[in-house]
Structures are given as C-alpha cells and as structure tokens.
Amino acid sequence: MNHPIFAANWKMNHGPSEARAFMKTFLTQYPRHYDRTIIFFPPTACIETVDREVEGRSDILVGAQNIHWEDQGAFTGEISGQIARDAGATVVLVGHSERRHVFGETDEDTAKKCAAAERAGLRPMLCVGEKLEEREAGKTEEVVLRQLRAGFSKLAQIDSFNPIVAYEPVWAIGTGRTATADDASATHGVIREELKAIVGDRARAIPVLYGGSVNSGNASSLLSAPDVDGVLVGGASLDTGSWISIVRTRLTAEIAAEELASGE
Ligand code: PGA
C-alpha cells in the first residue's frame, strides 16, 4: 500500500480570496498527518495563493488542473507546464473527464500533455475512466487501458518517471453515484497490471487514486479496498468541513494498530 493521497479538484470554483480563506481555516483545523499526502488542484489563478498558504507544510502539494502541451508561444488563454511550475504547482491533472468530454481532448492530447508535464518537472495525474454506455457494453477495461497506454506513450523517461493515475468512471463524477469498493478495486487491479507491463516492478510505487462522488461517508471503504491508493474529490472538497472530514479518514493500518493496542 502506498502512502495514501487525498486530492481536491476544485474545478472552476474558489477565486483567490475564497482560496485564501479556505486554506487558513483548513490549515488551522488540519495539523500535519505523517501517513498521508494532500494535493490541492485550485483554479489556475489561485495556484500561487494556495502555494503561499501551504509554505512549510511538506504534506500538502499544489497542482494545476490543466496545462497546454507546448512549452510556450501564441496560445492565448493557455498555461504551459513551466508557468504552472513557476506558480508553485508540482503536479498536474491530465485527461480529466471534463477535459475529455466537455472540451474534446483526445488520447493524443493527453499523451502530449503528459510529455509536457515531464519536460516541466511536473508529476502528471493521468485520469482515466469509462462512460456509462461503455460500462454497460462491458468495455470498462478496454477504455481504461487504451487511455492509460495512450497517456504515457510519449514520455521520454518512462523508466524513471513517477506519475499518478486516477480512475474516475465518468458516470460517477458529480452524480452522487459511486463505484463500489469492489468495482473500484477490480479496475485498479487491471490498471496496476498494465502499469507493470509498462514500467515493471516500479508499478507498485505508482499511486492509483479513485474519483467520482467521493465523500466523507464512502471514503473509508474506498480507501480500504485493495489497490486504491487515494481519492480524487471534486464537489465534497469545496467545503472546508466536508474536506477536513475526508482527509481525516481513518486508514485501515491505523484502525488495526489501535485494535492491536487495545488487545481486541
Ligand atoms: P466529484 O468530482 O467528486 O464531484 O464527483 C470528482 C472529479 O471530477 O475529479
């Protein structure tokens, strides 16, 4: 089991002043936990704000929600990996389902963006996941593997690179429907096997997160499922109270240690 990751994807919510207020409350109420890492993906305009607020907290990372695949140039409205890095990001979401299905990003685009992240020294969190009709047609595995292979196909140093993968079934995002822990675990197992085929033994060190309607009520069972190394949370990460209860989720190891100590 990797050190679990709790990632907040704020999407197009919280400007700099809200982000600052959120972070001040969050940091006051959430002291460092040494057994987990938190990542915030705020809107681009807040990367620097959030980064400044988390100074000195190495358990908390800041990421960009998107980058362009070119390193610089005449691409109005876009940001490059270097710009995101300079603003304080160390991670970047690539191929989120809204990028794929609202903005028409292709597998080829995600491959170029992962390569751009690599050049900029950002860790890509490649998002993969099937649509409802693909799931119903029994194509979950085929879709997820296609997106995974494509996403990492243009990396120059795949052998030494350390990406993150997020499995987010499209039908579970923002809908209140969550995959069961067993379903999530089964797909994560398929992803892990494919990662082994791509990078060999190092695959075990690549975190595979689950996302899609995660909240404080289901985080614990998802996190205790085999091969689930963390959660990527949208809606439930926008409110400090709900986000704090998610990041405080008791982990299986913690519960087992307590049971052992109390002689149960
Ligand atoms: P949700 O979003 O938690 O609101 O379903 C997850 C995501 O899109 O990353």
Short mmCIF file of C-alpha atoms and ligand atoms in Angstrom, two decimals:
data_model
loop_
_atom_site.label_atom_id
_atom_site.label_comp_id
_atom_site.label_asym_id
_atom_site.label_seq_id
_atom_site.Cartn_x
_atom_site.Cartn_y
_atom_site.Cartn_z
CA MET A 1 0.00 0.00 0.00
CA ASN A 2 1.36 3.42 -0.97
CA HIS A 3 1.12 6.34 1.40
CA PRO A 4 -2.48 7.46 0.60
CA ILE A 5 -3.16 10.64 -1.34
CA PHE A 6 -6.20 12.85 -0.79
CA ALA A 7 -6.59 15.15 -3.79
CA ALA A 8 -9.06 18.05 -4.04
CA ASN A 9 -10.13 19.13 -7.52
CA TRP A 10 -11.82 22.50 -7.10
CA LYS A 11 -12.64 22.73 -10.83
CA MET A 12 -13.94 26.27 -11.65
CA ASN A 13 -14.70 27.21 -8.03
CA HIS A 14 -12.98 29.45 -5.45
CA GLY A 15 -11.15 32.59 -6.57
CA PRO A 16 -8.01 33.83 -4.78
CA SER A 17 -9.81 35.44 -1.82
CA GLU A 18 -12.01 32.38 -1.20
CA ALA A 19 -9.00 30.11 -1.68
CA ARG A 20 -7.01 32.08 0.89
CA ALA A 21 -9.85 31.95 3.43
CA PHE A 22 -10.36 28.23 2.77
CA MET A 23 -6.69 27.46 3.29
CA LYS A 24 -6.45 29.48 6.51
CA THR A 25 -9.39 27.52 8.01
CA PHE A 26 -8.11 24.23 6.65
CA LEU A 27 -4.57 24.67 7.98
CA THR A 28 -5.81 25.69 11.42
CA GLN A 29 -8.04 22.63 11.71
CA TYR A 30 -5.88 20.07 9.95
CA PRO A 31 -2.44 19.56 11.53
CA ARG A 32 0.15 17.58 9.61
CA HIS A 33 -0.55 13.86 9.40
CA TYR A 34 2.59 11.91 8.55
CA ASP A 35 0.75 8.98 6.98
CA ARG A 36 -0.93 10.80 4.09
CA THR A 37 -0.39 13.45 1.44
CA ILE A 38 -2.88 16.13 0.44
CA ILE A 39 -2.96 17.71 -3.03
CA PHE A 40 -5.00 20.79 -3.94
CA PHE A 41 -5.89 21.47 -7.58
CA PRO A 42 -7.25 25.03 -7.41
CA PRO A 43 -8.13 27.13 -10.47
CA THR A 44 -5.01 28.43 -12.25
CA ALA A 45 -5.44 31.93 -10.82
CA CYS A 46 -5.13 30.52 -7.27
CA ILE A 47 -2.14 28.21 -7.62
CA GLU A 48 0.23 30.82 -6.24
CA THR A 49 -2.15 31.82 -3.44
CA VAL A 50 -2.60 28.24 -2.25
CA ASP A 51 1.11 27.53 -2.60
CA ARG A 52 1.95 30.53 -0.44
CA GLU A 53 -0.53 29.43 2.24
CA VAL A 54 0.91 25.90 2.49
CA GLU A 55 4.50 27.03 2.85
CA GLY A 56 6.27 24.83 5.40
CA ARG A 57 3.71 22.01 5.10
CA SER A 58 5.51 19.34 3.08
CA ASP A 59 2.47 17.06 3.48
CA ILE A 60 0.48 19.35 1.18
CA LEU A 61 1.15 19.78 -2.54
CA VAL A 62 -0.39 22.12 -5.07
CA GLY A 63 -1.28 21.13 -8.62
CA ALA A 64 -2.61 22.63 -11.84
CA GLN A 65 -5.91 21.40 -13.31
CA ASN A 66 -4.60 21.56 -16.87
CA ILE A 67 -1.62 22.64 -18.99
CA HIS A 68 -1.01 23.06 -22.70
CA TRP A 69 1.23 20.58 -24.50
CA GLU A 70 3.53 23.25 -25.93
CA ASP A 71 6.19 24.86 -23.75
CA GLN A 72 5.48 28.44 -24.80
CA GLY A 73 4.11 30.57 -27.61
CA ALA A 74 0.99 32.14 -29.07
CA PHE A 75 -1.70 30.10 -27.28
CA THR A 76 -4.00 32.71 -25.78
CA GLY A 77 -5.70 31.55 -22.60
CA GLU A 78 -3.45 28.56 -22.02
CA ILE A 79 -0.67 27.95 -19.50
CA SER A 80 2.42 25.83 -20.00
CA GLY A 81 3.89 23.32 -17.60
CA GLN A 82 6.72 25.77 -16.87
CA ILE A 83 4.27 28.53 -15.97
CA ALA A 84 2.33 26.18 -13.66
CA ARG A 85 5.62 25.12 -12.08
CA ASP A 86 6.74 28.69 -11.63
CA ALA A 87 3.42 29.49 -9.92
CA GLY A 88 4.04 26.70 -7.39
CA ALA A 89 2.48 23.56 -8.90
CA THR A 90 4.34 20.28 -8.66
CA VAL A 91 1.54 18.06 -10.02
CA VAL A 92 -0.90 18.46 -12.92
CA LEU A 93 -4.19 16.78 -13.78
CA VAL A 94 -4.15 15.38 -17.30
CA GLY A 95 -7.14 14.00 -19.18
CA HIS A 96 -9.77 14.74 -16.55
CA SER A 97 -13.14 13.57 -17.87
CA GLU A 98 -14.36 17.14 -18.21
CA ARG A 99 -11.33 17.94 -20.38
CA ARG A 100 -12.04 14.87 -22.47
CA HIS A 101 -15.81 15.08 -22.72
CA VAL A 102 -16.61 18.81 -22.38
CA PHE A 103 -13.54 20.21 -24.14
CA GLY A 104 -12.94 17.38 -26.59
CA GLU A 105 -9.45 16.35 -25.50
CA THR A 106 -8.24 13.21 -27.23
CA ASP A 107 -5.90 10.45 -26.10
CA GLU A 108 -3.25 12.05 -28.31
CA ASP A 109 -3.70 15.37 -26.44
CA THR A 110 -3.30 13.65 -23.07
CA ALA A 111 -0.12 11.96 -24.30
CA LYS A 112 1.32 15.32 -25.37
CA LYS A 113 0.30 16.90 -22.06
CA CYS A 114 1.93 14.13 -20.01
CA ALA A 115 5.11 14.65 -22.03
CA ALA A 116 4.89 18.43 -21.47
CA ALA A 117 4.46 17.81 -17.72
CA GLU A 118 7.56 15.62 -17.76
CA ARG A 119 9.61 18.32 -19.51
CA ALA A 120 8.45 20.90 -16.96
CA GLY A 121 9.25 18.67 -13.98
CA LEU A 122 5.58 18.26 -13.03
CA ARG A 123 4.11 14.95 -11.92
CA PRO A 124 1.09 14.19 -14.12
CA MET A 125 -2.02 12.70 -12.54
CA LEU A 126 -3.45 10.93 -15.57
CA CYS A 127 -7.24 10.49 -15.28
CA VAL A 128 -8.88 7.53 -16.98
CA GLY A 129 -12.44 6.27 -16.87
CA GLU A 130 -15.29 4.86 -18.91
CA LYS A 131 -18.64 6.45 -19.78
CA LEU A 132 -21.87 4.78 -18.66
CA GLU A 133 -22.62 3.35 -22.11
CA GLU A 134 -19.10 1.93 -22.29
CA ARG A 135 -19.53 0.30 -18.88
CA GLU A 136 -22.89 -1.16 -19.88
CA ALA A 137 -21.33 -2.52 -23.07
CA GLY A 138 -18.67 -4.31 -20.97
CA LYS A 139 -15.91 -2.03 -22.26
CA THR A 140 -14.57 -0.61 -18.99
CA GLU A 141 -11.26 -2.45 -19.17
CA GLU A 142 -10.74 -1.73 -22.86
CA VAL A 143 -11.37 2.03 -22.45
CA VAL A 144 -9.28 2.42 -19.31
CA LEU A 145 -6.34 0.51 -20.76
CA ARG A 146 -6.48 2.44 -24.03
CA GLN A 147 -6.43 5.77 -22.14
CA LEU A 148 -3.64 4.59 -19.86
CA ARG A 149 -1.37 3.32 -22.66
CA ALA A 150 -2.01 6.39 -24.78
CA GLY A 151 -1.46 8.82 -21.92
CA PHE A 152 2.01 7.52 -21.16
CA SER A 153 3.01 6.79 -24.75
CA LYS A 154 5.09 9.92 -25.32
CA LEU A 155 7.05 10.03 -22.07
CA ALA A 156 10.79 10.22 -22.69
CA GLN A 157 11.87 8.64 -19.40
CA ILE A 158 9.05 6.28 -18.53
CA ASP A 159 11.51 4.07 -16.64
CA SER A 160 12.46 6.71 -14.13
CA PHE A 161 9.29 8.73 -14.16
CA ASN A 162 6.79 8.76 -11.31
CA PRO A 163 3.28 9.61 -12.49
CA ILE A 164 -0.02 9.20 -10.63
CA VAL A 165 -3.13 7.59 -12.11
CA ALA A 166 -6.72 8.44 -11.17
CA TYR A 167 -9.52 6.07 -12.12
CA GLU A 168 -12.69 8.13 -12.40
CA PRO A 169 -15.68 6.41 -14.02
CA VAL A 170 -17.42 9.21 -15.91
CA TRP A 171 -20.85 8.09 -14.69
CA ALA A 172 -19.73 8.59 -11.08
CA ILE A 173 -18.40 12.14 -11.43
CA GLY A 174 -20.65 14.74 -9.84
CA THR A 175 -23.63 12.37 -9.98
CA GLY A 176 -23.73 11.02 -6.45
CA ARG A 177 -23.19 7.50 -7.84
CA THR A 178 -20.00 5.89 -6.64
CA ALA A 179 -18.41 2.68 -7.82
CA THR A 180 -18.48 0.07 -5.06
CA ALA A 181 -15.18 -0.55 -3.34
CA ASP A 182 -15.08 -3.95 -5.10
CA ASP A 183 -15.69 -2.44 -8.54
CA ALA A 184 -13.09 0.25 -7.97
CA SER A 185 -10.61 -2.31 -6.70
CA ALA A 186 -11.16 -4.60 -9.71
CA THR A 187 -10.42 -1.79 -12.18
CA HIS A 188 -7.47 -0.60 -10.11
CA GLY A 189 -6.07 -4.13 -10.28
CA VAL A 190 -6.32 -4.03 -14.09
CA ILE A 191 -4.56 -0.64 -14.12
CA ARG A 192 -1.81 -1.94 -11.82
CA GLU A 193 -1.19 -4.95 -14.08
CA GLU A 194 -0.88 -2.68 -17.10
CA LEU A 195 1.47 -0.36 -15.22
CA LYS A 196 3.63 -3.42 -14.50
CA ALA A 197 3.73 -4.14 -18.21
CA ILE A 198 4.82 -0.54 -18.84
CA VAL A 199 7.33 0.10 -16.02
CA GLY A 200 7.93 -3.31 -14.42
CA ASP A 201 8.27 -3.55 -10.63
CA ARG A 202 8.16 0.20 -10.21
CA ALA A 203 4.43 -0.03 -10.93
CA ARG A 204 3.82 -0.74 -7.27
CA ALA A 205 5.06 2.73 -6.39
CA ILE A 206 2.67 4.48 -8.79
CA PRO A 207 -0.36 5.63 -6.81
CA VAL A 208 -3.74 4.79 -8.36
CA LEU A 209 -6.49 7.02 -6.97
CA TYR A 210 -10.25 6.59 -7.20
CA GLY A 211 -12.53 9.53 -8.03
CA GLY A 212 -16.24 10.08 -8.61
CA SER A 213 -18.69 11.25 -5.91
CA VAL A 214 -16.29 10.51 -3.08
CA ASN A 215 -17.48 11.97 0.24
CA SER A 216 -16.88 11.56 3.96
CA GLY A 217 -19.34 8.65 4.05
CA ASN A 218 -17.71 6.45 1.41
CA ALA A 219 -14.02 7.49 1.57
CA SER A 220 -13.15 4.95 4.24
CA SER A 221 -14.47 1.89 2.40
CA LEU A 222 -12.90 3.02 -0.90
CA LEU A 223 -9.55 3.64 0.77
CA SER A 224 -9.54 0.25 2.40
CA ALA A 225 -10.07 -1.53 -0.94
CA PRO A 226 -7.02 -3.33 -2.40
CA ASP A 227 -5.07 -1.26 -4.94
CA VAL A 228 -6.87 2.01 -4.06
CA ASP A 229 -4.10 4.41 -3.04
CA GLY A 230 -6.11 7.55 -2.53
CA VAL A 231 -9.08 9.59 -3.63
CA LEU A 232 -9.63 12.46 -6.07
CA VAL A 233 -12.52 14.56 -4.81
CA GLY A 234 -14.49 17.29 -6.61
CA GLY A 235 -17.73 18.54 -5.04
CA ALA A 236 -17.02 17.36 -1.50
CA SER A 237 -13.66 19.18 -1.45
CA LEU A 238 -15.20 22.63 -1.84
CA ASP A 239 -16.43 23.00 1.72
CA THR A 240 -13.80 23.05 4.48
CA GLY A 241 -15.89 20.94 6.89
CA SER A 242 -16.56 18.18 4.39
CA TRP A 243 -13.00 18.20 3.05
CA ILE A 244 -11.50 18.06 6.54
CA SER A 245 -13.63 15.06 7.44
CA ILE A 246 -12.47 13.31 4.26
CA VAL A 247 -8.76 13.97 4.82
CA ARG A 248 -9.12 12.76 8.40
CA THR A 249 -10.48 9.40 7.25
CA ARG A 250 -9.06 6.70 9.49
CA LEU A 251 -6.92 4.31 7.50
CA THR A 252 -7.04 0.54 7.81
CA ALA A 253 -3.50 0.41 9.23
CA GLU A 254 -4.39 2.97 11.86
CA ILE A 255 -7.52 1.06 12.93
CA ALA A 256 -5.61 -2.24 13.03
CA ALA A 257 -2.87 -0.69 15.18
CA GLU A 258 -5.45 0.64 17.62
CA GLU A 259 -7.18 -2.73 17.82
CA LEU A 260 -3.87 -4.41 18.47
CA ALA A 261 -3.00 -1.90 21.19
CA SER A 262 -6.37 -2.38 22.89
CA GLY A 263 -5.98 -6.16 22.68
CA GLU A 264 -9.07 -6.75 20.51
P1 PGA B 1 -16.87 14.64 -7.85
O1 PGA B 1 -15.72 15.01 -8.92
O2 PGA B 1 -16.18 14.24 -6.58
O3 PGA B 1 -17.67 15.90 -7.71
O4 PGA B 1 -17.66 13.52 -8.44
C1 PGA B 1 -14.55 14.24 -9.00
C2 PGA B 1 -13.66 14.78 -10.11
O5 PGA B 1 -14.20 15.22 -11.13
O6 PGA B 1 -12.42 14.76 -10.01
#
